PDB file of C-alpha atoms in Angstrom:
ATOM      1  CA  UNK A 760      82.489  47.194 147.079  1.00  0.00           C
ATOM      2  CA  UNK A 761      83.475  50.436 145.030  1.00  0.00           C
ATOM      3  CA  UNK A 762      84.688  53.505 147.030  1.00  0.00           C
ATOM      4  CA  UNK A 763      82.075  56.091 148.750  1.00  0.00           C
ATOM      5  CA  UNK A 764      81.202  58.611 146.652  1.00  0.00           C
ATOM      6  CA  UNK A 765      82.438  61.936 147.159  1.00  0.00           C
ATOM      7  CA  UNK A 766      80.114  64.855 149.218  1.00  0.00           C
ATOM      8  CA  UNK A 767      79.272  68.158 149.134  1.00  0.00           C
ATOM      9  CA  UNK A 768      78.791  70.350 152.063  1.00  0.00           C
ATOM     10  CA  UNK A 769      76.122  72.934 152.580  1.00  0.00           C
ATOM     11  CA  UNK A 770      77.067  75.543 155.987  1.00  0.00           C
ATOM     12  CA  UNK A 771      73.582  77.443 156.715  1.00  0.00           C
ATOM     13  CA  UNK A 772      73.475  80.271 159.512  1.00  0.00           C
ATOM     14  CA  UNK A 773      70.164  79.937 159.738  1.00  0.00           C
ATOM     15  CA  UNK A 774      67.885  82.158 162.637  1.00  0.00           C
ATOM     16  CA  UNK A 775      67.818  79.770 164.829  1.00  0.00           C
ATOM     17  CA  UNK A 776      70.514  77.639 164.698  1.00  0.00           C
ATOM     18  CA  UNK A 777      73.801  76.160 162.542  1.00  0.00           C
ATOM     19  CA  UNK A 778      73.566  73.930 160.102  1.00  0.00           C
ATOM     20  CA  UNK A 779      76.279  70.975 158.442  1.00  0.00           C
ATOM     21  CA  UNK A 780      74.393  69.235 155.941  1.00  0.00           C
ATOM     22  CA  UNK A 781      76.725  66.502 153.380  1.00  0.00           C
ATOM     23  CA  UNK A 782      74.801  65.754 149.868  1.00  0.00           C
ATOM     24  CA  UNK A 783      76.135  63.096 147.567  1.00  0.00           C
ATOM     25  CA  UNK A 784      76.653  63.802 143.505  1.00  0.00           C
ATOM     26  CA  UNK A 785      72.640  63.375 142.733  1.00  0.00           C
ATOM     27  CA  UNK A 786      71.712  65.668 145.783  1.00  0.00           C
ATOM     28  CA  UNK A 787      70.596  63.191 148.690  1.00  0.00           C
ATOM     29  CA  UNK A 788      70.969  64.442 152.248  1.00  0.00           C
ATOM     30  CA  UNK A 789      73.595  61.674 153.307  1.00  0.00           C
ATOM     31  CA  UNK A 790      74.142  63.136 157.006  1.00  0.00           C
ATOM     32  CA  UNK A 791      73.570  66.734 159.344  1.00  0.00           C
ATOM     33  CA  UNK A 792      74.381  67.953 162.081  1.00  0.00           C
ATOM     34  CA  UNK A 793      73.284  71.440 164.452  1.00  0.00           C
ATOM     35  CA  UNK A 794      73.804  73.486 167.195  1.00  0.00           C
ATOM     36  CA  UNK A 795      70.894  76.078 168.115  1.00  0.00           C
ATOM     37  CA  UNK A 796      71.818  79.352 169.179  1.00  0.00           C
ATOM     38  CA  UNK A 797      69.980  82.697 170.719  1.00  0.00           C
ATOM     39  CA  UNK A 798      71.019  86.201 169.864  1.00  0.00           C
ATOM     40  CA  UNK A 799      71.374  88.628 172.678  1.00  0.00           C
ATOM     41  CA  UNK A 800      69.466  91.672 172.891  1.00  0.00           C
ATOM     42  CA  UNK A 801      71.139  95.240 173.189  1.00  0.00           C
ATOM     43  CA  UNK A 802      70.823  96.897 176.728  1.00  0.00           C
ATOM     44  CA  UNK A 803      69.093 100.611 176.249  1.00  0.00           C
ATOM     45  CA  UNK A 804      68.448  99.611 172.626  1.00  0.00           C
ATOM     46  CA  UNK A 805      64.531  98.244 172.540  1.00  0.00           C
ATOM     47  CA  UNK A 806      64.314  95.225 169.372  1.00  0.00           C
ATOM     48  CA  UNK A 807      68.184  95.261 169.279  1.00  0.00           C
ATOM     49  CA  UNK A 808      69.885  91.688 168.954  1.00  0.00           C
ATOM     50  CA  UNK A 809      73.460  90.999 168.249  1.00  0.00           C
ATOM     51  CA  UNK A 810      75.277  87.853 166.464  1.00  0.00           C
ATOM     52  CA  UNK A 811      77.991  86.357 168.770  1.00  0.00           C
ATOM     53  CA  UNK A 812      80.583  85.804 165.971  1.00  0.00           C
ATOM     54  CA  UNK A 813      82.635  83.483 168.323  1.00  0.00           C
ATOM     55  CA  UNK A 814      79.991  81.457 169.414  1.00  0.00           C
ATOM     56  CA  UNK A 815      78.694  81.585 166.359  1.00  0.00           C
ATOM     57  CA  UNK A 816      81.941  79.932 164.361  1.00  0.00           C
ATOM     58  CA  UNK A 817      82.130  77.525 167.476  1.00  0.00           C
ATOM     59  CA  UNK A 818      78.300  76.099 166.886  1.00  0.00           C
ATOM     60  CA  UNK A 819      79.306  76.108 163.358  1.00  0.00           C
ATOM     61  CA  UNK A 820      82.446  74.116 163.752  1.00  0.00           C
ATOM     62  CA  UNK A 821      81.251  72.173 165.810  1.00  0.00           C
ATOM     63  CA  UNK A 822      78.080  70.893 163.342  1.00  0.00           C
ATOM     64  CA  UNK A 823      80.891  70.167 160.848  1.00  0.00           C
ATOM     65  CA  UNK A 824      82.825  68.438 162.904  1.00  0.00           C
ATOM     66  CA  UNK A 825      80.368  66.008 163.894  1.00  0.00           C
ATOM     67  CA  UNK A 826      78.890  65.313 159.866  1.00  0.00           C
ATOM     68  CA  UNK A 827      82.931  65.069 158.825  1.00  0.00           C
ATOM     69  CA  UNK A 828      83.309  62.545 162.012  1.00  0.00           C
ATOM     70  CA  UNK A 829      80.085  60.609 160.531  1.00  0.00           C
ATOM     71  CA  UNK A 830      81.472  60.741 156.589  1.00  0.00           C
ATOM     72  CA  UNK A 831      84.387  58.016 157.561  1.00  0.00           C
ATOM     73  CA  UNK A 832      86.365  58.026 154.537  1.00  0.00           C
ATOM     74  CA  UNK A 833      84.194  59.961 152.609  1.00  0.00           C
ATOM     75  CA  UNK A 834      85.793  62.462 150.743  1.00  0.00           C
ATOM     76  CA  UNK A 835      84.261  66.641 150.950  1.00  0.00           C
ATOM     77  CA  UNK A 836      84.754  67.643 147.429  1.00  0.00           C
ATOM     78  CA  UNK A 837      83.521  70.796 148.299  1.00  0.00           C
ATOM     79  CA  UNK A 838      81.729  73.430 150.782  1.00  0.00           C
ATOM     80  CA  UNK A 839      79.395  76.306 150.305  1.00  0.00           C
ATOM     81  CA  UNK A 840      77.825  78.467 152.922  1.00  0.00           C
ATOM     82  CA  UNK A 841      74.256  80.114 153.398  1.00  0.00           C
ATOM     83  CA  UNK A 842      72.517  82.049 155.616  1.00  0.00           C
ATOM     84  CA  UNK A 843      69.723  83.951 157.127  1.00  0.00           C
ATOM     85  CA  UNK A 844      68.959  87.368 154.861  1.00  0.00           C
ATOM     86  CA  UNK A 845      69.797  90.705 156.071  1.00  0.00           C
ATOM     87  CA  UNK A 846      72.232  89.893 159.127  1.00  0.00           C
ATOM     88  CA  UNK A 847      75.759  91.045 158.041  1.00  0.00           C
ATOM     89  CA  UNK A 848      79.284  91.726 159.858  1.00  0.00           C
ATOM     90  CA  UNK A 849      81.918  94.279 159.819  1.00  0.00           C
ATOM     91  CA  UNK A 850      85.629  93.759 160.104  1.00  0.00           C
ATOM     92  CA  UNK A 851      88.489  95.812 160.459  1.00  0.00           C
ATOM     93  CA  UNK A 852      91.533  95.757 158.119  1.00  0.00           C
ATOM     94  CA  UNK A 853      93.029  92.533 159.948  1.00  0.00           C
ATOM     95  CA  UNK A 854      89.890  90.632 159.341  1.00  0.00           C
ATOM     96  CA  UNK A 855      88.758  90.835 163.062  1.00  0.00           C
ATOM     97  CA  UNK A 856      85.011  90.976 163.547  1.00  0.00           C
ATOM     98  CA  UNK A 857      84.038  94.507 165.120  1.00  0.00           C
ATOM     99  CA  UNK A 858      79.925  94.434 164.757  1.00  0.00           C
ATOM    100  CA  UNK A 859      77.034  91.985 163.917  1.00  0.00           C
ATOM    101  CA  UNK A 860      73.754  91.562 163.940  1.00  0.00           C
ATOM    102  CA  UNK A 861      71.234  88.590 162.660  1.00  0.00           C
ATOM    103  CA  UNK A 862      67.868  89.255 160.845  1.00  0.00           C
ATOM    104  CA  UNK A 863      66.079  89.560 164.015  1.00  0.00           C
ATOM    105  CA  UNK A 864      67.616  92.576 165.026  1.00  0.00           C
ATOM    106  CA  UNK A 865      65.151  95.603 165.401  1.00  0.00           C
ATOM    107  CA  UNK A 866      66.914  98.223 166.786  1.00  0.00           C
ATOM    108  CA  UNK A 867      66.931 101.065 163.402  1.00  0.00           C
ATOM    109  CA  UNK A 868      63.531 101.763 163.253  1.00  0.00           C
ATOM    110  CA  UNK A 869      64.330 105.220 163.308  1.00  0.00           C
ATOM    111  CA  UNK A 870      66.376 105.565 161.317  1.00  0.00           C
ATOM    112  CA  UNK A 871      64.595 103.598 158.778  1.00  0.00           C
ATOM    113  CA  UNK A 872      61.772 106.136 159.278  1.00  0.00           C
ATOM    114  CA  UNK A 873      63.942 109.156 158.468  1.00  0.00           C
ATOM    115  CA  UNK A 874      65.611 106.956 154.831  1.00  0.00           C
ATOM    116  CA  UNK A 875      61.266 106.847 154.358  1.00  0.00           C
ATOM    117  CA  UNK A 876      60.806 110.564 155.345  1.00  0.00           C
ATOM    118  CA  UNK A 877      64.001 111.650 153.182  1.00  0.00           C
ATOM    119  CA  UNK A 878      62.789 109.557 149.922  1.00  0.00           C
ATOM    120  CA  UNK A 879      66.125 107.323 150.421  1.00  0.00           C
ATOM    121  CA  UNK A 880      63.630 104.549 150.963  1.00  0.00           C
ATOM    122  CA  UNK A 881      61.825 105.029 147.590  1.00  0.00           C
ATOM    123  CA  UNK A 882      65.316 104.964 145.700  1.00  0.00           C
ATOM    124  CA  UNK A 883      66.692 101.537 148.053  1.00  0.00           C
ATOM    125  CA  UNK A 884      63.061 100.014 146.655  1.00  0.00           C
ATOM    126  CA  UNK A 885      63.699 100.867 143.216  1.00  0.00           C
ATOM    127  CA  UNK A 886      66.986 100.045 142.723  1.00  0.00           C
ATOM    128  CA  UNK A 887      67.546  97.166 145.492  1.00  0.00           C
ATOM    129  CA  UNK A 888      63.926  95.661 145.779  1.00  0.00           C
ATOM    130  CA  UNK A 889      63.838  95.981 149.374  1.00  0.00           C
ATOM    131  CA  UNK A 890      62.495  98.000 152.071  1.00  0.00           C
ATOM    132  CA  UNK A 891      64.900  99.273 154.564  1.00  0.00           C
ATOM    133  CA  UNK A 892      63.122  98.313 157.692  1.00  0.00           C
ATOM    134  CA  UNK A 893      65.813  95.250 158.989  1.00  0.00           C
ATOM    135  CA  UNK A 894      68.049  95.774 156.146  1.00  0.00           C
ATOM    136  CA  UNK A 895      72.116  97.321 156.131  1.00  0.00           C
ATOM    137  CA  UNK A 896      70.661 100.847 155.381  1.00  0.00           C
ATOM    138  CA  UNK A 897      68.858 101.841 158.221  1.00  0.00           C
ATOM    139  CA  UNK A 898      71.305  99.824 160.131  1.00  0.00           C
ATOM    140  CA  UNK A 899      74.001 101.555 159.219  1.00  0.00           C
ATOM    141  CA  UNK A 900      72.804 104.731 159.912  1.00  0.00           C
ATOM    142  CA  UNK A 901      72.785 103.429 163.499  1.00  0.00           C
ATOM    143  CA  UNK A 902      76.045 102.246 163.737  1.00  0.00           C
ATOM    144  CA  UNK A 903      77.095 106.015 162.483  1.00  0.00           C
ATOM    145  CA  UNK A 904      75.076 107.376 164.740  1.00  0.00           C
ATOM    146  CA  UNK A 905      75.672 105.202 167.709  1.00  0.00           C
ATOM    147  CA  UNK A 906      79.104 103.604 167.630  1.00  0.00           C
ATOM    148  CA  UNK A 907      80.673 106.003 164.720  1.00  0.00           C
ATOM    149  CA  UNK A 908      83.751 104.250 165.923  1.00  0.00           C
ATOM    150  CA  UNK A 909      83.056 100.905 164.568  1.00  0.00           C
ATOM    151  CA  UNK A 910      82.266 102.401 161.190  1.00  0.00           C
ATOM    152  CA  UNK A 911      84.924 104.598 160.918  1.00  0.00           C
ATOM    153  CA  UNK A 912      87.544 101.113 161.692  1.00  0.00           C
ATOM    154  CA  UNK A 913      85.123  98.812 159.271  1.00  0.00           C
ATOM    155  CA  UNK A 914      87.258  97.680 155.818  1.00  0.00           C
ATOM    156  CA  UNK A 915      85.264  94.912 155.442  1.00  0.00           C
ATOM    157  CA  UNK A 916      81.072  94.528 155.474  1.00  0.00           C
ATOM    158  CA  UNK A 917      79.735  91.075 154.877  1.00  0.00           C
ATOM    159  CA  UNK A 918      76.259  89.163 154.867  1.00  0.00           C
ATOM    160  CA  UNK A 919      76.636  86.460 157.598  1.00  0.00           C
ATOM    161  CA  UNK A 920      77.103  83.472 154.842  1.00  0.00           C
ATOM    162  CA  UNK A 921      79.878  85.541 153.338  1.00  0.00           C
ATOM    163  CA  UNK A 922      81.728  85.775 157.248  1.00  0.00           C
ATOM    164  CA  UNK A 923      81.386  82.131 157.149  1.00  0.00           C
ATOM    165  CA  UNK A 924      83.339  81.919 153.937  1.00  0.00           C
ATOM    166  CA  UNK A 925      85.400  84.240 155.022  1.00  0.00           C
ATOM    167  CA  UNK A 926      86.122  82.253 158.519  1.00  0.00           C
ATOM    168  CA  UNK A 927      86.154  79.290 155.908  1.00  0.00           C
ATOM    169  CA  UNK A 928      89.326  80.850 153.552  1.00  0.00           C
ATOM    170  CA  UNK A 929      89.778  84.087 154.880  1.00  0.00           C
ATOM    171  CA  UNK A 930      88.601  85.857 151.284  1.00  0.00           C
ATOM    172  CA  UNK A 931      85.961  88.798 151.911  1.00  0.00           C
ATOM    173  CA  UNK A 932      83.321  87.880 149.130  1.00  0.00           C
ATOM    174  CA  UNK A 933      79.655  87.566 148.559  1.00  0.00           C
ATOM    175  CA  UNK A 934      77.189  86.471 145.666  1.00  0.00           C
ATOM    176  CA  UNK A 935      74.309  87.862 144.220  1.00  0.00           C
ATOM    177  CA  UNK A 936      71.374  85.799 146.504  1.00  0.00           C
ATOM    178  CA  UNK A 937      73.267  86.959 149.656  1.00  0.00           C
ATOM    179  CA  UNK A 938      74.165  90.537 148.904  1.00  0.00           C
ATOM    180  CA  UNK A 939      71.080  91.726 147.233  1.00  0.00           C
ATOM    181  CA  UNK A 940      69.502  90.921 150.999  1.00  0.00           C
ATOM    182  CA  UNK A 941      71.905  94.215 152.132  1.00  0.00           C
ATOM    183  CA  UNK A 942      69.581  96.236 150.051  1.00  0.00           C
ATOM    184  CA  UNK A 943      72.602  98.158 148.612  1.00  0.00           C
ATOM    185  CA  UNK A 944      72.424  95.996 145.308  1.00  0.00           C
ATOM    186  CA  UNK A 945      71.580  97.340 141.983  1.00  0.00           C
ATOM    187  CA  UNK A 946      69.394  93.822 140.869  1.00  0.00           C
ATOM    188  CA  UNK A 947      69.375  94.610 137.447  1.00  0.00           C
ATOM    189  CA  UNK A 948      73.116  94.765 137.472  1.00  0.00           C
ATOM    190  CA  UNK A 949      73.733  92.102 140.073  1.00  0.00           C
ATOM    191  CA  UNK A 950      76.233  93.972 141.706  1.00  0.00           C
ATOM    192  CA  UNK A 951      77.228  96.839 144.393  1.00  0.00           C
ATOM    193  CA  UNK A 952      75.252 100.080 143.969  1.00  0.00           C
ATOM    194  CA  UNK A 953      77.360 103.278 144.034  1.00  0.00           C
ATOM    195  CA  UNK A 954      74.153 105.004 144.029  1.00  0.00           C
ATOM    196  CA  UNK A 955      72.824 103.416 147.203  1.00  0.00           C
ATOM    197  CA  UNK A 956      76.098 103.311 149.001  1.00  0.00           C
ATOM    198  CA  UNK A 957      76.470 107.275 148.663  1.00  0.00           C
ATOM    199  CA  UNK A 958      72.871 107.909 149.944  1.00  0.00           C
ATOM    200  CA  UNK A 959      73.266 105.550 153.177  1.00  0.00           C
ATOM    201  CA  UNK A 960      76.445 107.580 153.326  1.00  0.00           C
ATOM    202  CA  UNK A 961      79.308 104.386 153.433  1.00  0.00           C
ATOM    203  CA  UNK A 962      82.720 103.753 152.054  1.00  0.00           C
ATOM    204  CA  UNK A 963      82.087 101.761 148.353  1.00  0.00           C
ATOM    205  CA  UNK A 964      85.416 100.323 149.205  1.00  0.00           C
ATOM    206  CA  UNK A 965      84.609  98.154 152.221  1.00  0.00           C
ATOM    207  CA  UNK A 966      81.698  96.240 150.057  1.00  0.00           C
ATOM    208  CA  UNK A 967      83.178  92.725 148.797  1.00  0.00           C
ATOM    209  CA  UNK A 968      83.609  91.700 145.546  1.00  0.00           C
ATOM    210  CA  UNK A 969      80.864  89.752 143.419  1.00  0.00           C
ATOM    211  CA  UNK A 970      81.320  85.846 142.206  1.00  0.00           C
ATOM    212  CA  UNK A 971      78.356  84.361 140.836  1.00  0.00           C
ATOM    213  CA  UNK A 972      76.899  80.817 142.789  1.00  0.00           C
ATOM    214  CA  UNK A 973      78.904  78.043 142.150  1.00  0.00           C
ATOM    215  CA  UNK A 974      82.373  80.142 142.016  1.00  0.00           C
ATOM    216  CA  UNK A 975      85.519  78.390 143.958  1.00  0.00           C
ATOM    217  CA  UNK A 976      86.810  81.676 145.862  1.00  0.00           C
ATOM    218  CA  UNK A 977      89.462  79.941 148.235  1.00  0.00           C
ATOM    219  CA  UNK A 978      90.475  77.047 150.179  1.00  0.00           C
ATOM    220  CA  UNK A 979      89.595  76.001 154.105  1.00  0.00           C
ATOM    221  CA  UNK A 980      92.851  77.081 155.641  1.00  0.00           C
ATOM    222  CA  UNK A 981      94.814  75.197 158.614  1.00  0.00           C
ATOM    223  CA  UNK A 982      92.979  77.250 160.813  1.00  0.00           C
ATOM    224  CA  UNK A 983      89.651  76.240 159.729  1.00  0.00           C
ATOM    225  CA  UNK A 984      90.784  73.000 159.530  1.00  0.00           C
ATOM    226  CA  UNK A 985      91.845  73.057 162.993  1.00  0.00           C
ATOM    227  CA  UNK A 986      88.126  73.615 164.098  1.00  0.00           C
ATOM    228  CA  UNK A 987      86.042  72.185 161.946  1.00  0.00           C
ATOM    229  CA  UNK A 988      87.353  68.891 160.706  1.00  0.00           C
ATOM    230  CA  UNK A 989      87.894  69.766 156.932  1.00  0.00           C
ATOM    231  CA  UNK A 990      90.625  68.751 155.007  1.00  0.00           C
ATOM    232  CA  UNK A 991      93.204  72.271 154.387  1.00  0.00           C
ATOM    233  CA  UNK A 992      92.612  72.738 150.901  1.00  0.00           C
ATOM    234  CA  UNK A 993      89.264  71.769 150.291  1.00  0.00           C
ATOM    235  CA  UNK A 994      87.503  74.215 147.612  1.00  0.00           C
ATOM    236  CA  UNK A 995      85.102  76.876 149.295  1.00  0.00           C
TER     237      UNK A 995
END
């Protein structure tokens, strides 16, 4: 018999749980795994849910695990992560995760009513085809308003697949399908807007930078390896 074919992994962070799924070259599902989660609601904050990053990376690793255990000798050529739209975390300088939330969480309705009242809301629609009732705008408005603290330490802001590559390789990226779901992206220039950042009144500098689908942007590190299963090395 000829050797196994080589697979592809697929990481989702999906609402309701984490996902491992292995495809072979022509794209059939060959095995998954997941782990359900819940997200916690805020005390005092009415709609408000937060993403347990740890727990989160330990249902995650621990999906992987179990498809790599179930590949045998099968080779991962590579791994790619998605994600539910509009959650997104913030690190400090050293990478450590300060504040997250999935796309359930409800708590800036107020201050997505004042972007509408102020017009921001018009110009996020326009420019980032989005409204800004669970997206990073109104959000982030809370976290100023709230826990200016956290905001005022945050280098890096991610959409939750980017924090899994990121827990994958330790590179702060994103791509076009999971940043434009920030509503901060300029769609017609698939990238960061300035325009948008200045109005919801954040640091350009703590956005990632851009690859397009498809892009290698690092390597699972010994850490990673460590918890998930995956080969160091293997292309991210």
């Amino acid at each position: 018999m000829g050797a196994l074919s080589d697979v592809f992994l697929a990481i989702d962070a999906g609402t309701g749980s984490a996902r491992a799924l292995a495809f072979d070259i022509e794209g059939r599902l060959v095995t998954q795994a997941a782990r359900e989660w819940t997200h916690v609601a805020v005390p005092g904050h009415p709609g408000g849910t937060v993403f347990d990053t740890d727990g989160g990376w330990t249902a995650i690793a621990g999906a992987v695990s179990e498809v790599v255990a179930r590949l045998g000798e099968r080779r991962v050529a590579a791994v790619a992560a998605s994600s539910m739209r509009e959650g997104f975390v913030l690190s400090d300088a050293e990478g450590r995760e300060l504040w997250a939330c999935p796309n359930t969480d409800g708590r800036a309705r107020a201050e997505a009513e004042e972007l509408v009242a102020e017009g921001v809301a018009d110009e996020v629609y326009r420019t980032a085809g989005d409204w800004v009732s669970i997206t990073a705008p109104a959000r982030l408005r809370w976290i100023a308003r709230h826990q200016p603290d956290v905001l005022a330490a945050a280098r890096h802001f991610g959409m939750l697949s980017d924090w899994v590559t990121t827990r994958l390789t330790g590179a702060f990226v994103t791509e076009p399908t999971s940043g434009s779901s920030s509503a901060l992206f300029d769609l017609r220039a698939r990238d960061w807007s300035d325009e948008l950042a200045g109005l919801v009144g954040i640091d350009r500098r703590i956005l990632p930078p851009v690859v397009e689908c498809g892009q290698v942007v690092g390597a699972v590190t010994a850490e990673a390896s460590a918890a998930t299963g995956l080969p160091a090395g293997t292309p991210v």
